[in-house]
mmCIF file of C-alpha atoms and ligand atoms in Angstrom:
data_model
loop_
_atom_site.group_PDB
_atom_site.id
_atom_site.type_symbol
_atom_site.label_atom_id
_atom_site.label_comp_id
_atom_site.label_asym_id
_atom_site.label_seq_id
_atom_site.Cartn_x
_atom_site.Cartn_y
_atom_site.Cartn_z
ATOM 1 C CA UNK A 101 137.463 167.441 117.104
ATOM 2 C CA UNK A 102 139.364 165.577 114.101
ATOM 3 C CA UNK A 103 143.093 166.217 113.601
ATOM 4 C CA UNK A 104 143.006 164.403 110.332
ATOM 5 C CA UNK A 105 143.270 165.917 106.986
ATOM 6 C CA UNK A 106 141.406 162.958 105.170
ATOM 7 C CA UNK A 107 137.414 163.185 104.649
ATOM 8 C CA UNK A 108 135.612 161.391 107.390
ATOM 9 C CA UNK A 109 134.028 157.802 106.732
ATOM 10 C CA UNK A 110 130.250 158.052 107.641
ATOM 11 C CA UNK A 111 129.785 155.165 109.753
ATOM 12 C CA UNK A 112 125.959 154.508 110.759
ATOM 13 C CA UNK A 113 125.185 151.944 114.062
ATOM 14 C CA UNK A 114 121.443 151.442 114.742
ATOM 15 C CA UNK A 115 120.433 150.586 118.066
ATOM 16 C CA UNK A 116 123.294 152.652 119.380
ATOM 17 C CA UNK A 117 121.927 153.144 122.333
ATOM 18 C CA UNK A 118 121.926 149.010 123.288
ATOM 19 C CA UNK A 119 124.288 146.589 125.110
ATOM 20 C CA UNK A 120 126.007 146.378 122.228
ATOM 21 C CA UNK A 121 125.870 149.773 120.957
ATOM 22 C CA UNK A 122 128.020 151.042 124.109
ATOM 23 C CA UNK A 123 130.702 147.945 124.065
ATOM 24 C CA UNK A 124 131.408 148.930 119.949
ATOM 25 C CA UNK A 125 131.159 152.697 119.427
ATOM 26 C CA UNK A 126 134.200 153.592 121.709
ATOM 27 C CA UNK A 127 136.612 151.069 119.816
ATOM 28 C CA UNK A 128 134.547 152.385 116.485
ATOM 29 C CA UNK A 129 135.703 156.048 117.020
ATOM 30 C CA UNK A 130 139.028 155.037 118.506
ATOM 31 C CA UNK A 131 139.670 154.170 115.367
ATOM 32 C CA UNK A 132 139.329 149.567 115.218
ATOM 33 C CA UNK A 133 137.070 149.614 112.920
ATOM 34 C CA UNK A 134 138.701 151.486 109.995
ATOM 35 C CA UNK A 135 142.227 152.037 110.694
ATOM 36 C CA UNK A 136 144.152 154.194 113.028
ATOM 37 C CA UNK A 137 144.438 157.050 110.285
ATOM 38 C CA UNK A 138 140.969 157.285 108.947
ATOM 39 C CA UNK A 139 138.735 159.918 110.438
ATOM 40 C CA UNK A 140 134.531 159.141 110.895
ATOM 41 C CA UNK A 141 131.333 160.647 111.257
ATOM 42 C CA UNK A 142 129.154 158.726 113.699
ATOM 43 C CA UNK A 143 125.548 158.347 113.277
ATOM 44 C CA UNK A 144 123.436 156.754 115.865
ATOM 45 C CA UNK A 145 120.037 155.728 114.981
ATOM 46 C CA UNK A 146 117.417 154.372 117.911
ATOM 47 C CA UNK A 147 113.698 154.417 118.650
ATOM 48 C CA UNK A 148 112.247 156.267 120.797
ATOM 49 C CA UNK A 149 112.695 153.702 123.826
ATOM 50 C CA UNK A 150 116.595 154.080 123.281
ATOM 51 C CA UNK A 151 117.145 157.504 122.221
ATOM 52 C CA UNK A 152 118.283 159.043 125.931
ATOM 53 C CA UNK A 153 120.603 155.700 126.184
ATOM 54 C CA UNK A 154 122.088 156.837 122.387
ATOM 55 C CA UNK A 155 122.105 160.620 123.373
ATOM 56 C CA UNK A 156 124.196 159.452 126.713
ATOM 57 C CA UNK A 157 126.640 157.139 124.577
ATOM 58 C CA UNK A 158 126.775 160.266 122.262
ATOM 59 C CA UNK A 159 127.969 162.832 125.251
ATOM 60 C CA UNK A 160 130.457 160.309 126.192
ATOM 61 C CA UNK A 161 132.039 159.579 122.902
ATOM 62 C CA UNK A 162 132.956 163.125 122.721
ATOM 63 C CA UNK A 163 134.222 162.980 126.075
ATOM 64 C CA UNK A 164 136.965 160.735 125.033
ATOM 65 C CA UNK A 165 138.107 163.273 122.658
ATOM 66 C CA UNK A 166 139.060 160.462 120.153
ATOM 67 C CA UNK A 167 141.372 162.411 117.461
ATOM 68 C CA UNK A 168 139.606 160.589 114.566
ATOM 69 C CA UNK A 169 135.942 161.677 115.513
ATOM 70 C CA UNK A 170 134.579 164.660 113.455
ATOM 71 C CA UNK A 171 130.892 164.421 114.426
ATOM 72 C CA UNK A 172 128.358 162.181 116.272
ATOM 73 C CA UNK A 173 124.654 162.515 115.607
ATOM 74 C CA UNK A 174 121.940 160.936 117.169
ATOM 75 C CA UNK A 175 118.313 160.475 115.508
ATOM 76 C CA UNK A 176 115.298 158.501 115.309
ATOM 77 C CA UNK A 177 115.221 159.217 111.594
ATOM 78 C CA UNK A 178 116.755 156.282 108.820
ATOM 79 C CA UNK A 179 116.672 159.233 106.345
ATOM 80 C CA UNK A 180 119.250 161.118 108.309
ATOM 81 C CA UNK A 181 120.750 158.276 109.848
ATOM 82 C CA UNK A 182 121.934 156.817 106.370
ATOM 83 C CA UNK A 183 122.090 159.921 104.618
ATOM 84 C CA UNK A 184 125.639 159.669 102.860
ATOM 85 C CA UNK A 185 126.478 156.383 104.703
ATOM 86 C CA UNK A 186 129.583 154.594 103.436
ATOM 87 C CA UNK A 187 129.339 151.733 106.431
ATOM 88 C CA UNK A 188 126.114 150.715 108.301
ATOM 89 C CA UNK A 189 126.125 148.527 111.344
ATOM 90 C CA UNK A 190 122.716 147.296 111.801
ATOM 91 C CA UNK A 191 122.211 146.331 115.233
ATOM 92 C CA UNK A 192 119.355 147.308 116.596
ATOM 93 C CA UNK A 193 116.672 144.879 117.146
ATOM 94 C CA UNK A 194 115.402 142.905 119.947
ATOM 95 C CA UNK A 195 117.703 140.118 121.571
ATOM 96 C CA UNK A 196 116.686 136.673 122.584
ATOM 97 C CA UNK A 197 116.250 135.822 125.902
ATOM 98 C CA UNK A 198 116.516 132.492 127.802
ATOM 99 C CA UNK A 199 114.645 129.578 125.775
ATOM 100 C CA UNK A 200 114.278 131.465 123.012
ATOM 101 C CA UNK A 201 115.953 130.301 119.598
ATOM 102 C CA UNK A 202 117.535 133.006 116.883
ATOM 103 C CA UNK A 203 114.667 132.209 114.701
ATOM 104 C CA UNK A 204 112.094 132.989 117.528
ATOM 105 C CA UNK A 205 112.903 136.501 116.607
ATOM 106 C CA UNK A 206 111.884 136.553 112.815
ATOM 107 C CA UNK A 207 108.663 138.229 113.228
ATOM 108 C CA UNK A 208 109.570 140.576 115.975
ATOM 109 C CA UNK A 209 112.610 141.732 114.300
ATOM 110 C CA UNK A 210 111.833 141.019 110.040
ATOM 111 C CA UNK A 211 109.835 144.615 109.964
ATOM 112 C CA UNK A 212 112.479 146.522 111.130
ATOM 113 C CA UNK A 213 115.060 145.448 108.276
ATOM 114 C CA UNK A 214 112.947 146.312 105.105
ATOM 115 C CA UNK A 215 112.681 149.969 105.773
ATOM 116 C CA UNK A 216 115.794 150.076 107.037
ATOM 117 C CA UNK A 217 117.137 148.222 103.508
ATOM 118 C CA UNK A 218 114.927 150.936 101.912
ATOM 119 C CA UNK A 219 116.740 153.990 103.837
ATOM 120 C CA UNK A 220 119.788 152.507 102.418
ATOM 121 C CA UNK A 221 119.027 152.184 98.920
ATOM 122 C CA UNK A 222 117.797 155.922 98.963
ATOM 123 C CA UNK A 223 120.275 157.829 101.312
ATOM 124 C CA UNK A 224 123.608 155.659 101.407
ATOM 125 C CA UNK A 225 126.759 156.364 99.497
ATOM 126 C CA UNK A 226 127.267 154.575 96.489
ATOM 127 C CA UNK A 227 130.140 152.415 98.428
ATOM 128 C CA UNK A 228 127.948 151.536 101.458
ATOM 129 C CA UNK A 229 128.676 148.086 102.813
ATOM 130 C CA UNK A 230 126.242 146.406 105.863
ATOM 131 C CA UNK A 231 127.116 144.362 108.470
ATOM 132 C CA UNK A 232 123.704 143.268 109.904
ATOM 133 C CA UNK A 233 123.939 141.763 113.694
ATOM 134 C CA UNK A 234 120.809 142.003 114.579
ATOM 135 C CA UNK A 235 118.996 138.245 114.645
ATOM 136 C CA UNK A 236 118.439 136.244 112.999
ATOM 137 C CA UNK A 237 121.049 138.115 111.119
ATOM 138 C CA UNK A 238 121.401 136.322 107.862
ATOM 139 C CA UNK A 239 117.557 136.352 106.728
ATOM 140 C CA UNK A 240 117.520 140.473 108.594
ATOM 141 C CA UNK A 241 120.531 140.844 106.039
ATOM 142 C CA UNK A 242 118.360 139.219 102.804
ATOM 143 C CA UNK A 243 115.388 141.008 104.156
ATOM 144 C CA UNK A 244 117.389 144.430 103.977
ATOM 145 C CA UNK A 245 119.081 143.417 100.562
ATOM 146 C CA UNK A 246 115.615 142.969 99.078
ATOM 147 C CA UNK A 247 114.588 146.226 99.929
ATOM 148 C CA UNK A 248 117.818 147.530 98.443
ATOM 149 C CA UNK A 249 117.735 146.908 94.607
ATOM 150 C CA UNK A 250 120.540 149.219 93.824
ATOM 151 C CA UNK A 251 122.522 148.168 95.975
ATOM 152 C CA UNK A 252 124.648 145.251 94.930
ATOM 153 C CA UNK A 253 123.756 142.174 97.200
ATOM 154 C CA UNK A 254 127.495 141.121 97.932
ATOM 155 C CA UNK A 255 127.253 144.042 100.147
ATOM 156 C CA UNK A 256 124.704 143.098 102.382
ATOM 157 C CA UNK A 257 126.398 140.981 104.791
ATOM 158 C CA UNK A 258 125.634 138.864 107.940
ATOM 159 C CA UNK A 259 127.563 138.663 111.146
ATOM 160 C CA UNK A 260 129.195 134.848 111.498
ATOM 161 C CA UNK A 261 132.628 136.469 112.565
ATOM 162 C CA UNK A 262 131.755 135.834 116.336
ATOM 163 C CA UNK A 263 131.228 132.203 115.849
ATOM 164 C CA UNK A 264 134.385 131.974 114.075
ATOM 165 C CA UNK A 265 136.037 133.768 116.702
ATOM 166 C CA UNK A 266 134.499 131.318 119.243
ATOM 167 C CA UNK A 267 135.367 128.375 117.125
ATOM 168 C CA UNK A 268 139.019 129.598 117.205
ATOM 169 C CA UNK A 269 139.344 130.107 120.809
ATOM 170 C CA UNK A 270 137.621 126.435 121.576
ATOM 171 C CA UNK A 271 140.005 124.745 119.562
ATOM 172 C CA UNK A 272 143.107 126.905 121.154
ATOM 173 C CA UNK A 273 142.041 126.187 124.633
ATOM 174 C CA UNK A 274 141.261 122.075 123.377
ATOM 175 C CA UNK A 275 144.884 122.353 122.338
ATOM 176 C CA UNK A 276 146.201 124.579 124.793
ATOM 177 C CA UNK A 277 148.136 126.983 122.139
ATOM 178 C CA UNK A 278 147.146 130.430 121.559
ATOM 179 C CA UNK A 279 144.603 131.782 119.376
ATOM 180 C CA UNK A 280 147.143 133.078 116.457
ATOM 181 C CA UNK A 281 148.794 129.246 115.567
ATOM 182 C CA UNK A 282 145.276 128.511 114.662
ATOM 183 C CA UNK A 283 144.669 128.903 110.530
ATOM 184 C CA UNK A 284 141.721 128.239 108.400
ATOM 185 C CA UNK A 285 138.385 127.387 110.585
ATOM 186 C CA UNK A 286 135.299 127.534 109.109
ATOM 187 C CA UNK A 287 131.603 128.811 110.520
ATOM 188 C CA UNK A 288 129.586 127.411 107.680
ATOM 189 C CA UNK A 289 125.551 127.570 107.005
ATOM 190 C CA UNK A 290 123.293 130.108 109.406
ATOM 191 C CA UNK A 291 124.440 132.150 112.622
ATOM 192 C CA UNK A 292 122.051 129.890 114.797
ATOM 193 C CA UNK A 293 121.878 126.243 116.348
ATOM 194 C CA UNK A 294 122.365 124.597 112.870
ATOM 195 C CA UNK A 295 125.625 126.168 112.099
ATOM 196 C CA UNK A 296 128.408 123.834 111.183
ATOM 197 C CA UNK A 297 132.090 125.078 113.004
ATOM 198 C CA UNK A 298 134.098 123.050 110.385
ATOM 199 C CA UNK A 299 138.102 122.427 111.155
ATOM 200 C CA UNK A 300 138.928 120.193 108.426
ATOM 201 C CA UNK A 301 140.899 123.005 106.561
ATOM 202 C CA UNK A 302 142.233 124.291 109.837
ATOM 203 C CA UNK A 303 146.164 123.964 111.100
ATOM 204 C CA UNK A 304 148.148 124.734 114.478
ATOM 205 C CA UNK A 305 151.253 126.133 113.521
ATOM 206 C CA UNK A 306 150.784 124.619 110.147
ATOM 207 C CA UNK A 307 150.022 121.292 111.104
ATOM 208 C CA UNK A 308 146.614 119.921 110.130
ATOM 209 C CA UNK A 309 144.630 120.033 113.416
ATOM 210 C CA UNK A 310 142.008 117.233 112.185
ATOM 211 C CA UNK A 311 145.376 115.121 113.552
ATOM 212 C CA UNK A 312 145.475 116.702 116.712
ATOM 213 C CA UNK A 313 141.573 116.122 118.322
ATOM 214 C CA UNK A 314 139.728 113.135 117.609
ATOM 215 C CA UNK A 315 136.530 112.726 115.844
ATOM 216 C CA UNK A 316 134.280 112.334 119.292
ATOM 217 C CA UNK A 317 135.266 115.472 120.423
ATOM 218 C CA UNK A 318 134.960 117.234 117.244
ATOM 219 C CA UNK A 319 131.297 116.155 116.719
ATOM 220 C CA UNK A 320 130.012 115.673 120.760
ATOM 221 C CA UNK A 321 131.629 118.413 122.282
ATOM 222 C CA UNK A 322 133.295 120.849 119.375
ATOM 223 C CA UNK A 323 130.322 121.665 116.989
ATOM 224 C CA UNK A 324 127.703 121.724 120.280
ATOM 225 C CA UNK A 325 130.003 124.038 122.184
ATOM 226 C CA UNK A 326 130.294 126.616 119.530
ATOM 227 C CA UNK A 327 126.645 126.480 118.323
ATOM 228 C CA UNK A 328 125.054 126.966 121.511
ATOM 229 C CA UNK A 329 127.560 129.484 122.799
ATOM 230 C CA UNK A 330 124.865 132.390 122.307
ATOM 231 C CA UNK A 331 123.001 130.344 124.816
ATOM 232 C CA UNK A 332 125.645 129.538 126.937
ATOM 233 C CA UNK A 333 126.093 132.868 127.545
ATOM 234 C CA UNK A 334 122.798 133.889 128.148
ATOM 235 C CA UNK A 335 121.962 131.505 130.499
ATOM 236 C CA UNK A 336 125.496 132.245 132.118
ATOM 237 C CA UNK A 337 125.708 136.255 132.040
ATOM 238 C CA UNK A 338 121.670 136.298 131.856
ATOM 239 C CA UNK A 339 121.720 138.515 129.114
ATOM 240 C CA UNK A 340 122.953 138.145 125.491
ATOM 241 C CA UNK A 341 126.675 138.512 124.327
ATOM 242 C CA UNK A 342 127.847 142.363 123.843
ATOM 243 C CA UNK A 343 131.526 142.992 123.695
ATOM 244 C CA UNK A 344 132.429 139.721 122.051
ATOM 245 C CA UNK A 345 130.075 140.635 119.162
ATOM 246 C CA UNK A 346 131.272 144.269 119.388
ATOM 247 C CA UNK A 347 134.790 142.639 118.765
ATOM 248 C CA UNK A 348 133.453 140.355 116.211
ATOM 249 C CA UNK A 349 132.115 143.911 114.151
ATOM 250 C CA UNK A 350 135.229 145.559 114.462
ATOM 251 C CA UNK A 351 136.908 142.691 112.636
ATOM 252 C CA UNK A 352 134.782 141.768 109.750
ATOM 253 C CA UNK A 353 134.434 145.367 108.996
ATOM 254 C CA UNK A 354 138.322 146.062 109.592
ATOM 255 C CA UNK A 355 138.563 143.338 107.455
ATOM 256 C CA UNK A 356 136.097 143.612 104.917
ATOM 257 C CA UNK A 357 137.570 147.542 104.314
ATOM 258 C CA UNK A 358 141.298 146.700 104.666
ATOM 259 C CA UNK A 359 141.588 143.129 103.305
ATOM 260 C CA UNK A 360 142.367 139.797 104.428
ATOM 261 C CA UNK A 361 145.798 138.977 103.033
ATOM 262 C CA UNK A 362 146.021 134.915 102.536
ATOM 263 C CA UNK A 363 143.976 134.420 105.776
ATOM 264 C CA UNK A 364 140.070 133.732 105.349
ATOM 265 C CA UNK A 365 137.656 134.038 107.652
ATOM 266 C CA UNK A 366 134.025 133.660 107.523
ATOM 267 C CA UNK A 367 130.958 136.006 106.888
ATOM 268 C CA UNK A 368 127.703 135.021 105.943
ATOM 269 C CA UNK A 369 128.020 136.508 102.293
ATOM 270 C CA UNK A 370 125.228 136.420 99.287
ATOM 271 C CA UNK A 371 124.956 133.721 97.887
ATOM 272 C CA UNK A 372 124.299 135.010 94.229
ATOM 273 C CA UNK A 373 125.602 137.355 91.716
ATOM 274 C CA UNK A 374 129.861 137.465 91.917
ATOM 275 C CA UNK A 375 129.325 134.469 94.472
ATOM 276 C CA UNK A 376 126.866 132.267 93.005
ATOM 277 C CA UNK A 377 129.339 129.462 91.133
ATOM 278 C CA UNK A 378 131.119 129.442 94.728
ATOM 279 C CA UNK A 379 128.269 129.108 96.403
ATOM 280 C CA UNK A 380 126.816 126.472 94.371
ATOM 281 C CA UNK A 381 129.631 124.424 94.480
ATOM 282 C CA UNK A 382 129.515 123.876 98.129
ATOM 283 C CA UNK A 383 125.578 123.430 97.762
ATOM 284 C CA UNK A 384 124.355 126.688 98.708
ATOM 285 C CA UNK A 385 121.805 127.588 96.050
ATOM 286 C CA UNK A 386 121.074 131.237 95.117
ATOM 287 C CA UNK A 387 119.014 133.861 96.955
ATOM 288 C CA UNK A 388 120.019 133.452 99.969
ATOM 289 C CA UNK A 389 122.819 134.721 102.747
ATOM 290 C CA UNK A 390 125.128 131.974 104.473
ATOM 291 C CA UNK A 391 128.335 131.735 106.235
ATOM 292 C CA UNK A 392 131.260 130.787 104.142
ATOM 293 C CA UNK A 393 135.275 130.720 103.951
ATOM 294 C CA UNK A 394 135.521 134.258 103.194
ATOM 295 C CA UNK A 395 138.581 136.165 101.902
ATOM 296 C CA UNK A 396 138.280 140.116 101.221
ATOM 297 C CA UNK A 397 140.462 142.043 98.684
ATOM 298 C CA UNK A 398 139.966 145.372 97.390
ATOM 299 C CA UNK A 399 137.093 145.953 99.405
ATOM 300 C CA UNK A 400 134.726 142.874 98.172
ATOM 301 C CA UNK A 401 134.439 139.951 100.123
ATOM 302 C CA UNK A 402 134.897 136.895 98.073
ATOM 303 C CA UNK A 403 134.204 132.919 99.369
ATOM 304 C CA UNK A 404 137.373 131.117 99.055
ATOM 305 C CA UNK A 405 136.517 128.449 96.159
ATOM 306 C CA UNK A 406 136.951 124.856 95.647
ATOM 307 C CA UNK A 407 138.164 123.531 99.406
ATOM 308 C CA UNK A 408 137.001 119.352 99.714
ATOM 309 C CA UNK A 409 134.646 118.694 101.958
ATOM 310 C CA UNK A 410 135.054 116.632 104.571
ATOM 311 C CA UNK A 411 132.106 113.700 104.691
ATOM 312 C CA UNK A 412 131.139 114.781 107.857
ATOM 313 C CA UNK A 413 130.491 118.469 106.939
ATOM 314 C CA UNK A 414 128.233 117.695 103.882
ATOM 315 C CA UNK A 415 125.259 116.770 106.261
ATOM 316 C CA UNK A 416 125.854 119.461 108.678
ATOM 317 C CA UNK A 417 125.607 122.231 105.472
ATOM 318 C CA UNK A 418 123.021 121.001 104.245
ATOM 319 C CA UNK A 419 120.695 121.154 107.611
ATOM 320 C CA UNK A 420 121.764 124.912 108.256
ATOM 321 C CA UNK A 421 121.318 125.351 104.471
ATOM 322 C CA UNK A 422 117.428 123.866 104.699
ATOM 323 C CA UNK A 423 117.145 126.260 107.973
ATOM 324 C CA UNK A 424 118.137 129.233 106.210
ATOM 325 C CA UNK A 425 115.890 128.264 103.207
ATOM 326 C CA UNK A 426 112.595 127.680 105.512
ATOM 327 C CA UNK A 427 113.624 131.327 106.823
ATOM 328 C CA UNK A 428 113.605 132.707 103.587
ATOM 329 C CA UNK A 429 110.141 130.916 102.274
ATOM 330 C CA UNK A 430 109.154 132.149 105.824
ATOM 331 C CA UNK A 431 109.255 135.761 105.567
ATOM 332 C CA UNK A 432 108.901 135.366 101.951
ATOM 333 C CA UNK A 433 105.658 134.490 103.015
ATOM 334 C CA UNK A 434 105.080 137.445 105.555
ATOM 335 C CA UNK A 435 105.387 139.711 102.382
ATOM 336 C CA UNK A 436 108.865 140.738 103.840
ATOM 337 C CA UNK A 437 111.443 140.262 100.660
ATOM 338 C CA UNK A 438 109.198 143.329 99.207
HETATM 339 P P1 NAD B 18 119.762 145.468 122.901
HETATM 340 O O1 NAD B 18 118.225 145.375 123.449
HETATM 341 O O2 NAD B 18 120.913 145.801 124.525
HETATM 342 O O3 NAD B 18 120.091 146.806 122.355
HETATM 343 C C1 NAD B 18 119.313 146.973 121.052
HETATM 344 C C2 NAD B 18 119.013 148.170 120.767
HETATM 345 O O4 NAD B 18 117.955 148.682 119.378
HETATM 346 C C3 NAD B 18 117.830 149.081 121.683
HETATM 347 O O5 NAD B 18 118.532 150.277 122.632
HETATM 348 C C4 NAD B 18 116.686 149.190 120.660
HETATM 349 O O6 NAD B 18 116.209 150.315 121.152
HETATM 350 C C5 NAD B 18 117.108 149.204 119.803
HETATM 351 N N1 NAD B 18 116.552 149.372 118.455
HETATM 352 C C6 NAD B 18 115.268 148.463 118.431
HETATM 353 N N2 NAD B 18 114.612 148.683 116.731
HETATM 354 C C7 NAD B 18 115.903 149.707 116.545
HETATM 355 C C8 NAD B 18 115.481 149.860 115.010
HETATM 356 N N3 NAD B 18 113.970 149.985 114.463
HETATM 357 N N4 NAD B 18 116.274 150.926 114.782
HETATM 358 C C9 NAD B 18 116.722 151.452 115.859
HETATM 359 N N5 NAD B 18 117.456 150.952 116.873
HETATM 360 C C10 NAD B 18 116.837 149.676 117.519
HETATM 361 O O7 NAD B 18 120.477 144.209 122.357
HETATM 362 P P2 NAD B 18 121.605 143.682 121.974
HETATM 363 O O8 NAD B 18 122.035 143.013 122.946
HETATM 364 O O9 NAD B 18 122.533 145.476 121.570
HETATM 365 O O10 NAD B 18 121.679 143.022 120.690
HETATM 366 C C11 NAD B 18 121.184 143.628 119.462
HETATM 367 C C12 NAD B 18 120.951 142.636 118.727
HETATM 368 O O11 NAD B 18 121.851 141.973 118.014
HETATM 369 C C13 NAD B 18 119.979 141.540 118.794
HETATM 370 O O12 NAD B 18 119.085 141.130 117.849
HETATM 371 C C14 NAD B 18 120.660 140.544 119.251
HETATM 372 O O13 NAD B 18 119.925 139.044 119.029
HETATM 373 C C15 NAD B 18 122.110 140.774 118.410
HETATM 374 N N6 NAD B 18 123.400 139.767 118.590
HETATM 375 C C16 NAD B 18 123.705 139.292 117.403
HETATM 376 C C17 NAD B 18 125.357 138.474 117.260
HETATM 377 C C18 NAD B 18 125.488 137.623 116.179
HETATM 378 O O14 NAD B 18 126.768 137.249 116.055
HETATM 379 N N7 NAD B 18 125.472 137.795 115.129
HETATM 380 C C19 NAD B 18 125.564 138.538 118.652
HETATM 381 C C20 NAD B 18 124.888 139.157 119.646
HETATM 382 C C21 NAD B 18 123.692 139.646 119.308
HETATM 383 C C1 LMR B 19 124.941 135.318 120.370
HETATM 384 O O1 LMR B 19 125.197 134.024 119.032
HETATM 385 O O2 LMR B 19 125.735 135.676 120.868
HETATM 386 C C2 LMR B 19 124.208 135.896 119.730
HETATM 387 O O3 LMR B 19 123.726 135.671 118.576
HETATM 388 C C3 LMR B 19 123.069 136.275 120.555
HETATM 389 C C4 LMR B 19 122.224 135.278 120.722
HETATM 390 O O4 LMR B 19 120.716 135.364 120.629
HETATM 391 O O5 LMR B 19 122.466 133.931 120.816
#
């Protein structure tokens, strides 16, 4: 199928038969994940309940005749799915329904990510990069990483780009400007109701955003709107976000692989290793996957260091980090950290 002479990149997508999988895979295969000149092999991992759906999606991927798509395989075997994988999108997990918090999924979904981390450790390529989408995404990334001791912890990331995009979009709506006018938004903490979307460093066409909105709107409208958007989608749509989540996954990996330049975005990153000092300076202890302001260069994410914290931000960040610590301790007590 592929016309390019470059060696294809192997991209593994778990939960490929689900709603995010369906919104994601066609964009991946069209070149939006890695770049318009990068051919790929797709490996779709599913469990028995989802395998027919994934097989159907694979048939449609073939029918789309994407020039960059070298092959598409569907499997129930983690070993085959992650064999030689360069990029892994861990989407497969049970989504929450109305009335649940994402942390309610800990027990149901945590058991998936240990074995998948182990399979990545054993079978993936040396340059494997992992994005965890399945909730609770930060703690699932931590679990997967704990089972992959040979893979640097920095390569396991969690998706908070959807929260970042939501924050940019809400600010743009409020100020009636295009989203492209906005720069410097940060989402701190957990992909949960405690996350803190922070505009204290944001600019709107180069002007400080904080001078354009009042504190009451920020604290009582903007923050709860962004942090509660996942639940709002579930209420209105009757199912959790899918196409916007797929879009954010594309943004996260595209920026990771191709670089962010001078601008930053938000990503759930390990608070240890090369990031330990920058994380500690923001009050985030080692051993968590937490959302930070992040830039990517040379294929590596790094926390943007040394930003001043607005007084209001501190309490919010502390609360979200405390929740991450609680989730980590809960999965540790269940023996899920290896
Ligand atoms: P879905 O139920 O439509 O699809 C999930 C798919 O995963 C199903 O086909 C299921 O068979 C499969 N699956 C379950 N266990 C698996 C396993 N062990 N290996 C491989 N596949 C497996 O759900 P969805 O709407 O696609 O959402 C997937 C996950 O993404 C949920 O946890 C959801 O909460 C999460 N999510 C995260 C974000 C974020 O911003 N981080 C945004 C939206 C959704
Ligand atoms: C989202 O933020 O839309 C997802 O994490 C789904 C959810 O449960 O909120």
